[in-house]
Short mmCIF file of C-alpha atoms and ligand atoms in Angstrom, two decimals:
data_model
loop_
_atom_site.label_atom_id
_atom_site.label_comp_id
_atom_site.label_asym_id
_atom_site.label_seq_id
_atom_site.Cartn_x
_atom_site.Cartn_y
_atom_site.Cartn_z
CA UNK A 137 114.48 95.94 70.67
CA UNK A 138 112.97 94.07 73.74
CA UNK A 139 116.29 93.74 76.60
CA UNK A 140 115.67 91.25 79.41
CA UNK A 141 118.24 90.78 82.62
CA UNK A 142 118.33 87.09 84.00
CA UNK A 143 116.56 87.23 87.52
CA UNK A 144 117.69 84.37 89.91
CA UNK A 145 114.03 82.79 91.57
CA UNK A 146 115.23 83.76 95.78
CA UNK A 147 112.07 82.70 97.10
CA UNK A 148 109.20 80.23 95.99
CA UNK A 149 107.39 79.74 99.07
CA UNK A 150 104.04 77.86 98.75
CA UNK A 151 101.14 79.72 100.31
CA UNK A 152 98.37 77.43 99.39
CA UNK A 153 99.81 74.21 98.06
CA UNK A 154 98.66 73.85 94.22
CA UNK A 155 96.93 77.11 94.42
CA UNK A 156 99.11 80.31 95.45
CA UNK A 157 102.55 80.61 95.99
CA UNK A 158 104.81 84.25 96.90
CA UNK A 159 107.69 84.25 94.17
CA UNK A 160 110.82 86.36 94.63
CA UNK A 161 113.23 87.41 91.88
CA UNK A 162 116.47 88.51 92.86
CA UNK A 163 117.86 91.16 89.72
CA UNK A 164 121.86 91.60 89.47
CA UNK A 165 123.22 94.88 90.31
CA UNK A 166 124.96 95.17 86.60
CA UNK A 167 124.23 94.07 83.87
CA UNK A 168 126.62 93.77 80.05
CA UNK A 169 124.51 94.27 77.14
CA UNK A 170 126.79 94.47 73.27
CA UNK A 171 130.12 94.79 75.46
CA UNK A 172 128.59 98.06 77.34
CA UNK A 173 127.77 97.76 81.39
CA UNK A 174 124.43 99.15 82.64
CA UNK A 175 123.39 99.64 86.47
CA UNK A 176 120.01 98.15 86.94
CA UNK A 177 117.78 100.55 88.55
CA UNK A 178 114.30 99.68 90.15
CA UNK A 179 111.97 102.37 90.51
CA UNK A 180 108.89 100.82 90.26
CA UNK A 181 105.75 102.26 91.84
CA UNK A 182 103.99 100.63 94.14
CA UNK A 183 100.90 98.90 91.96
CA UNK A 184 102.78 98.53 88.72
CA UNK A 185 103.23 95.20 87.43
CA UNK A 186 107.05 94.13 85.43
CA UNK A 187 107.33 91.41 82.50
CA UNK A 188 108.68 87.79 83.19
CA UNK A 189 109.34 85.10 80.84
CA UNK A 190 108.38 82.07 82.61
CA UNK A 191 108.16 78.14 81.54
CA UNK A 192 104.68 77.34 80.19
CA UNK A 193 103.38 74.26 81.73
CA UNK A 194 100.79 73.31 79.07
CA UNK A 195 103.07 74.59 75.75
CA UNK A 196 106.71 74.04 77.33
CA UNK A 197 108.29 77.02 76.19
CA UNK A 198 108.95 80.31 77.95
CA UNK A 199 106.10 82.68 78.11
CA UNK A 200 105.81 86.69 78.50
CA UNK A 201 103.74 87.12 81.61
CA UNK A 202 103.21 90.28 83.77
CA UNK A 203 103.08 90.06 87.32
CA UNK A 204 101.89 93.13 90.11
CA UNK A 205 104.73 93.35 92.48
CA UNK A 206 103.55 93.00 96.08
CA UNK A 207 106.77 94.82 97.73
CA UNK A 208 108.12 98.25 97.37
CA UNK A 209 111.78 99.20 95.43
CA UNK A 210 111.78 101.69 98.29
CA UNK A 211 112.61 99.04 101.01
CA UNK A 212 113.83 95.89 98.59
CA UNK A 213 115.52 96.84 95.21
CA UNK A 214 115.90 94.72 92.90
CA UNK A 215 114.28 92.36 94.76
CA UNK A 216 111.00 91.78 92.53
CA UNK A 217 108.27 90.04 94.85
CA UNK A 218 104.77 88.64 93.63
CA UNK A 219 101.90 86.27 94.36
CA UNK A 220 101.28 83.62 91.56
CA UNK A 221 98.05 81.91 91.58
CA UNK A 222 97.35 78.87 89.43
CA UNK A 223 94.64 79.93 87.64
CA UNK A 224 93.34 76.60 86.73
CA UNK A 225 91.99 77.21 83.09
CA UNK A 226 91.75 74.56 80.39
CA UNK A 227 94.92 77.52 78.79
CA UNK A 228 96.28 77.72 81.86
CA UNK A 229 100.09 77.69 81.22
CA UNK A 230 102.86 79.28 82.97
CA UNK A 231 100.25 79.88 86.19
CA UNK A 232 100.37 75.88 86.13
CA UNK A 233 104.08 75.92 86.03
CA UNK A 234 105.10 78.21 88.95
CA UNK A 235 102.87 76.03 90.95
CA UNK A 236 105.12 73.03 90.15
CA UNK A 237 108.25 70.55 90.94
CA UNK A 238 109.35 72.18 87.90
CA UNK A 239 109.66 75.03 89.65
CA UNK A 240 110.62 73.87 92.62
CA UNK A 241 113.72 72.32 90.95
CA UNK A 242 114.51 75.81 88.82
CA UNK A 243 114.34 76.85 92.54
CA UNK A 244 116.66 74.98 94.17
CA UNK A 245 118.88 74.73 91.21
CA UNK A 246 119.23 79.04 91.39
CA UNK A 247 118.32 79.11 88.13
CA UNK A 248 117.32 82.28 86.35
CA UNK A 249 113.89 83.59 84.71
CA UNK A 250 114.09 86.44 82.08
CA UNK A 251 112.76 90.50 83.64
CA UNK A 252 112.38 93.14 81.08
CA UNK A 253 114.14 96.16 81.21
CA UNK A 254 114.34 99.12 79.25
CA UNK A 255 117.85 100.98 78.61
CA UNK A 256 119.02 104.55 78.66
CA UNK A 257 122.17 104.33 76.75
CA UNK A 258 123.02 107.85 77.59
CA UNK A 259 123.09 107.63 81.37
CA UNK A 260 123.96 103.68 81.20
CA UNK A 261 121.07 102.38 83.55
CA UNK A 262 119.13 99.78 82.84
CA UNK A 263 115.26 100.19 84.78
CA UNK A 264 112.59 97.49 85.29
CA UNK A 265 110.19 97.77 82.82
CA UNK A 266 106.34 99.16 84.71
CA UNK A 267 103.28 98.46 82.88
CA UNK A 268 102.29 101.55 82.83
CA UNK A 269 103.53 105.21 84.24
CA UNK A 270 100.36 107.02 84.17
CA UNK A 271 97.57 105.99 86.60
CA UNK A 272 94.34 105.01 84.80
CA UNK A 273 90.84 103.89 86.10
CA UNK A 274 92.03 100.45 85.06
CA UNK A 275 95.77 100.38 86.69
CA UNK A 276 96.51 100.54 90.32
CA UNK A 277 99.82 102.39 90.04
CA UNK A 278 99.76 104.57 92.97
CA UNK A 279 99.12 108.41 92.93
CA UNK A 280 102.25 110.97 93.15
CA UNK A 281 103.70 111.24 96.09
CA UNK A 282 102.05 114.38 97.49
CA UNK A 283 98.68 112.99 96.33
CA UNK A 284 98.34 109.26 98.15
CA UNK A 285 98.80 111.17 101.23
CA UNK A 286 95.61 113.33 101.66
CA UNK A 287 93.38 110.31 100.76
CA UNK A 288 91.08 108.09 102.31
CA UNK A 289 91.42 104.68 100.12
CA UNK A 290 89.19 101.78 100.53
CA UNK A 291 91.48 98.43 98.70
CA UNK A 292 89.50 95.69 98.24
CA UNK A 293 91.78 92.38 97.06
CA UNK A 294 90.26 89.39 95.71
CA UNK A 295 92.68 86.44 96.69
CA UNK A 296 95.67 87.12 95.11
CA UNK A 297 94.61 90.61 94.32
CA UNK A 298 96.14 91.99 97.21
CA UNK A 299 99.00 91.87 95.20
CA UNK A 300 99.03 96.07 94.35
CA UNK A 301 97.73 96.71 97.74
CA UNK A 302 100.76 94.72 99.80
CA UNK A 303 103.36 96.77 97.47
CA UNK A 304 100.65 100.26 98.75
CA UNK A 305 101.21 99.67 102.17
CA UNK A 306 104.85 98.49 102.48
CA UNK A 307 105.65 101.87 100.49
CA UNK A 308 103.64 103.75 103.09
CA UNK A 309 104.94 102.49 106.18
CA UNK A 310 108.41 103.76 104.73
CA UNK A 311 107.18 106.65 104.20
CA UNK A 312 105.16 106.68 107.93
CA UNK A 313 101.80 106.84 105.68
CA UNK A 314 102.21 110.57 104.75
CA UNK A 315 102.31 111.85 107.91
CA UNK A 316 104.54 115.07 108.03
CA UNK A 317 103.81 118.39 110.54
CA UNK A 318 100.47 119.19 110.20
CA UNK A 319 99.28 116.52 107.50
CA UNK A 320 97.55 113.74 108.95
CA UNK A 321 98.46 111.49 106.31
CA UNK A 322 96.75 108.63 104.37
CA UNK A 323 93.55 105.95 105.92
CA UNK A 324 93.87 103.28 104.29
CA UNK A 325 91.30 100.11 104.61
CA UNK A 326 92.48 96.72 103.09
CA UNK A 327 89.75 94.38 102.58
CA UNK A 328 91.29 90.90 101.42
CA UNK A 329 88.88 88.54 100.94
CA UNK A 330 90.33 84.68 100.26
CA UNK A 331 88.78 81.45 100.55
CA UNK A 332 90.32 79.76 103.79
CA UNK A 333 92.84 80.69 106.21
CA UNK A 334 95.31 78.52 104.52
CA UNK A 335 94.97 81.47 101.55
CA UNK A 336 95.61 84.51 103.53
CA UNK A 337 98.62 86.16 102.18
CA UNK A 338 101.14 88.06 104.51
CA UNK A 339 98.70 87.94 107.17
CA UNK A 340 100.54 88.01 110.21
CA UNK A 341 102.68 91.30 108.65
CA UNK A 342 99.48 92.68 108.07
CA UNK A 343 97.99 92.12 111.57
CA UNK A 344 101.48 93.74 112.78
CA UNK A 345 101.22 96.80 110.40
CA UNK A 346 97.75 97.86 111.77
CA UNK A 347 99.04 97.63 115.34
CA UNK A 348 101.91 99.94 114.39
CA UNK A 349 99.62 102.52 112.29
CA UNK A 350 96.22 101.63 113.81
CA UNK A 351 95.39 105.66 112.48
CA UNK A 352 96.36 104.91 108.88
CA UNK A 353 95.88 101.51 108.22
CA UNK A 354 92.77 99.00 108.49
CA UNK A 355 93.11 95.54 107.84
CA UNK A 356 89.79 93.45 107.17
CA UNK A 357 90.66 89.48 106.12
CA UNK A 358 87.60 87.94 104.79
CA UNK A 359 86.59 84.13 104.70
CA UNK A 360 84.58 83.38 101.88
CA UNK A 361 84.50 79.36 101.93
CA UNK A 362 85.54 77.95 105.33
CA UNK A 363 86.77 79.53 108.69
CA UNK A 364 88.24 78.76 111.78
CA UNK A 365 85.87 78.66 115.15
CA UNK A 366 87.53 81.86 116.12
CA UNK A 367 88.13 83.78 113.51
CA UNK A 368 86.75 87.39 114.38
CA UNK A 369 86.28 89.21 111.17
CA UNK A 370 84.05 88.98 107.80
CA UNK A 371 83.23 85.47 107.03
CA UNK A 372 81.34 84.79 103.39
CA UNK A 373 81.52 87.13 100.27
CA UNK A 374 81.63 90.72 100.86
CA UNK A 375 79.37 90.98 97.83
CA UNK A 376 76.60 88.26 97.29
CA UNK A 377 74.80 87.94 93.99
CA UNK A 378 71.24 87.32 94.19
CA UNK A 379 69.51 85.80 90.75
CA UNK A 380 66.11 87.73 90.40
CA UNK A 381 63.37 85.53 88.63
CA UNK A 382 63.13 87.55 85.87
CA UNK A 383 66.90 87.20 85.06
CA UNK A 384 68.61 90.26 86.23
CA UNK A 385 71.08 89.37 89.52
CA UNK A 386 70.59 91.76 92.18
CA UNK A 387 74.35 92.23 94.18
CA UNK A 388 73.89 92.77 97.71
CA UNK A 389 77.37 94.77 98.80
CA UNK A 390 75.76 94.73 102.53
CA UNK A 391 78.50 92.79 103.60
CA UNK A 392 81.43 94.82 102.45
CA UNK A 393 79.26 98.03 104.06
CA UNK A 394 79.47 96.92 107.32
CA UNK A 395 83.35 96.75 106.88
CA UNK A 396 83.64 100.36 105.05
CA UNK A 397 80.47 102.22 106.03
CA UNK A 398 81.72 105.31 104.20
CA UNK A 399 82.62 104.61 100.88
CA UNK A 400 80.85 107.49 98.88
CA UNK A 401 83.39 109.80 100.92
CA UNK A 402 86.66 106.94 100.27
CA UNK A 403 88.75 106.23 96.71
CA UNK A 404 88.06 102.82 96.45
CA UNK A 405 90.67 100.47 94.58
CA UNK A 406 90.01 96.86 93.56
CA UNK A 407 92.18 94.23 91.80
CA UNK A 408 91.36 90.22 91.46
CA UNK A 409 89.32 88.20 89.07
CA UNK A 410 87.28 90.10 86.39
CA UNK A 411 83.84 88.66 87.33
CA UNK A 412 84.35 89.77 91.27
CA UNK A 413 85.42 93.23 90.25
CA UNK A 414 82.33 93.81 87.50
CA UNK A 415 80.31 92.31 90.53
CA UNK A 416 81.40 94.97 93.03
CA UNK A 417 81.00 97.17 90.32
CA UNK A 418 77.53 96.50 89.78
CA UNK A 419 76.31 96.20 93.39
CA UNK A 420 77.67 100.07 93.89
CA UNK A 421 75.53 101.09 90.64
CA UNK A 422 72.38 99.40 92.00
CA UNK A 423 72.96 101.21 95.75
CA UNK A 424 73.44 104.34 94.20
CA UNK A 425 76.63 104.66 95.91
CA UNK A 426 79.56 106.68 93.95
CA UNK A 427 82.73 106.73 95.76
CA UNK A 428 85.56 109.46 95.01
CA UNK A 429 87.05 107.81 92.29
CA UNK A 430 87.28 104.00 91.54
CA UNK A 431 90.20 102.74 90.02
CA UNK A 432 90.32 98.59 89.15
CA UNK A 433 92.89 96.21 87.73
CA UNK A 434 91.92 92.66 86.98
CA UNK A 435 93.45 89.66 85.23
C1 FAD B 155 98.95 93.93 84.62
C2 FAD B 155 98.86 92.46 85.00
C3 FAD B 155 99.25 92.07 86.27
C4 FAD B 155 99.15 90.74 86.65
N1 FAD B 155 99.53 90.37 87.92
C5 FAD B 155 99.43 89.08 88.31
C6 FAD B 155 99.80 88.69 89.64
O1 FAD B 155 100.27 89.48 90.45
N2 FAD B 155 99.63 87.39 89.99
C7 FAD B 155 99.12 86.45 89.11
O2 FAD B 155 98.97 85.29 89.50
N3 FAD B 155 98.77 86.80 87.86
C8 FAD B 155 98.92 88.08 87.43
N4 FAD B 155 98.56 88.43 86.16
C9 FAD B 155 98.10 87.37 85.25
C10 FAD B 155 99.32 86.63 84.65
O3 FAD B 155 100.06 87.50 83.80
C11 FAD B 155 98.89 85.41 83.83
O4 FAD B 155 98.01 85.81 82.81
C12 FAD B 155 98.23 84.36 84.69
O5 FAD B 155 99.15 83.95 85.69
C13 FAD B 155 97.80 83.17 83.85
O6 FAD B 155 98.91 82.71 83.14
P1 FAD B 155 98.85 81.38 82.28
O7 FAD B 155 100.11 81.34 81.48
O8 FAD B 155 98.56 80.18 83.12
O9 FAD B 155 97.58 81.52 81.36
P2 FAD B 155 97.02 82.79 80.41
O10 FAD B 155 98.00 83.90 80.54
O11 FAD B 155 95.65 82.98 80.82
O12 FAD B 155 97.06 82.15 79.05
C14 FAD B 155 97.88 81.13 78.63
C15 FAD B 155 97.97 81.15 77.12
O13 FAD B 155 96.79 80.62 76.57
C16 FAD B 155 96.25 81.50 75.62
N5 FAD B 155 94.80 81.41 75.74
C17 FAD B 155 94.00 82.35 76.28
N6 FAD B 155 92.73 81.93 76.24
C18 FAD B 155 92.75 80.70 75.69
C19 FAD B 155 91.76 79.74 75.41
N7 FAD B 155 90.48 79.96 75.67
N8 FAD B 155 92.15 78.56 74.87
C20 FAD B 155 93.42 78.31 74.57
N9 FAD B 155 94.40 79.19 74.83
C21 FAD B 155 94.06 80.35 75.36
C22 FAD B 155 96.80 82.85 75.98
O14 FAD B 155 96.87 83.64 74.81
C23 FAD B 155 98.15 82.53 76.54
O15 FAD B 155 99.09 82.45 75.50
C24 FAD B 155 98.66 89.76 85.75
C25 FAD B 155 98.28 90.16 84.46
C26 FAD B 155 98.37 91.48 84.08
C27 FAD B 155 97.96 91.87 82.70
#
């Protein structure tokens, strides 16, 4: 049997209007399930995703949706954080919805929206339910601890893809990126590549974490669409797809080189839309270039 706890929405705060918004859902700290109290605990990893039941815009009824957390239990429990895009599909349903006065009004309204959880009955806790608790080529949950910390990772986040990588770093910087005696610790390069400005997700905490760990952490926004006069980094795709006459594309990953110059000797990560990762994908395969390991999560 499937338990949920109600989760009161504590943030909705629009990113892009229409298009992306950062969602917070606050968990109890109990909860009383057939007369018998359980303690919610949150141990998530950092790049695990947990199961809401939102409102469906399009079918108006609640929906089971998974969502990547984009902070860390370490620093907020029970505070579940994510970045909703609106996908804008002719199904497109609760992504719709979250976007919404709808939502606004569940919002300001504190209502509630269902989080799985799984029970022990023997110890009486009640944990949030992780997609998955082994890491896979095609999950993002992060290494052991022990592991993460001798690597040299190379994200790369398309638009709300950065969603794994934001919970990555904030777990990190807790942690002072692995850096203990004589181990360095983990180098870790974000790429986040977005549309506009207006897109750019936790930008200015980004910015700040760089300055604070310029050793272990690289941050490269990317424009794809439209910049401002002075923005200094990337600006258009990191990967560009050029259609050869006799069919086949050719993907020029030029672009994201001259951001991450060593990838054959970095574990690259990706997460965003399926036809961006398969086109990354490709563009390696036709350079010849085989990082570490690749690992990819897309929706
Ligand atoms: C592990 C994981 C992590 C995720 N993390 C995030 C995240 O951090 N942020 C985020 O924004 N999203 C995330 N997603 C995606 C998210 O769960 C939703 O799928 C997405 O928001 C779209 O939801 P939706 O209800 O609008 O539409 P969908 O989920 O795409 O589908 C709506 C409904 O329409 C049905 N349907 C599908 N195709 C068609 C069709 N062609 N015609 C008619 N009906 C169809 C589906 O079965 C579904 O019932 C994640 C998904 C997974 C699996």
């Amino acid at each position: 049997m499937e338990h949920v706890v109600p989760a009161r929405i504590h943030q909705l705060r629009t990113i892009d209007p229409g298009e992306i918004r950062l969602v917070q859902l606050a968990l109890p700290e109990e909860i009383e399930i057939a007369g018998k109290l359980y303690v919610i605990q949150d141990t998530m990893r950092p790049g695990t995703a947990f199961l809401a039941k939102p409102w469906g815009a399009r079918t108006g009824k609640y929906r089971r949706r998974m969502y990547t957390r984009s902070n860390s239990a370490c620093n907020a429990p029970r505070l579940l954080e994510t970045l909703i895009n609106h996908t804008h599909q002719d199904h497109a349903d609760t992504s719709a919805w979250w976007q919404s006065e709808m939502a606004n009004d569940w919002f300001e309204k504190e209502k509630t929206v269902d989080v799985r959880i799984n029970l022990d009955q023997a110890e009486r806790v009640a944990m949030v339910y992780e997609n998955t608790m082994v890491c896979k080529p095609a999950n993002l949950r992060l290494e052991d601890d022990g592991k993460w910390e001798e690597m040299q990772m190379v994200c790369v986040a398309f638009g709300t893809g950065i969603t794994p990588f934001l919970s990555y770093v904030q777990y990190m910087a807790a942690k002072d990126f692995g850096q203990q005696g004589v181990r360095h610790g983990v180098r870790l390069t974000l790429v986040a590549s977005v549309r506009h400005a207006g897109q750019l997700m936790l930008h200015e905490e980004l910015l700040s974490l760089e300055k604070q760990f310029p050793q272990h952490f690289r941050y490269q926004p990317v424009l794809t669409r439209s910049w401002p006069d002075a923005w200094g980094y990337l600006k258009g795709r990191i990967v560009r797809v050029e259609r050869g006459k006799s069919g086949g594309d050719h993907i020029d990953i030029t672009p994201l080189q001259s951001l991450v110059p060593d990838l054959s000797q970095s574990h690259l990560r990706m997460c965003g839309n399926v036809m961006a990762c398969r086109q990354l994908t490709l563009g390696l395969e036709q350079s010849g270039i085989i990082p570490l390991t690749v690992r990819a999560e897309s929706w």
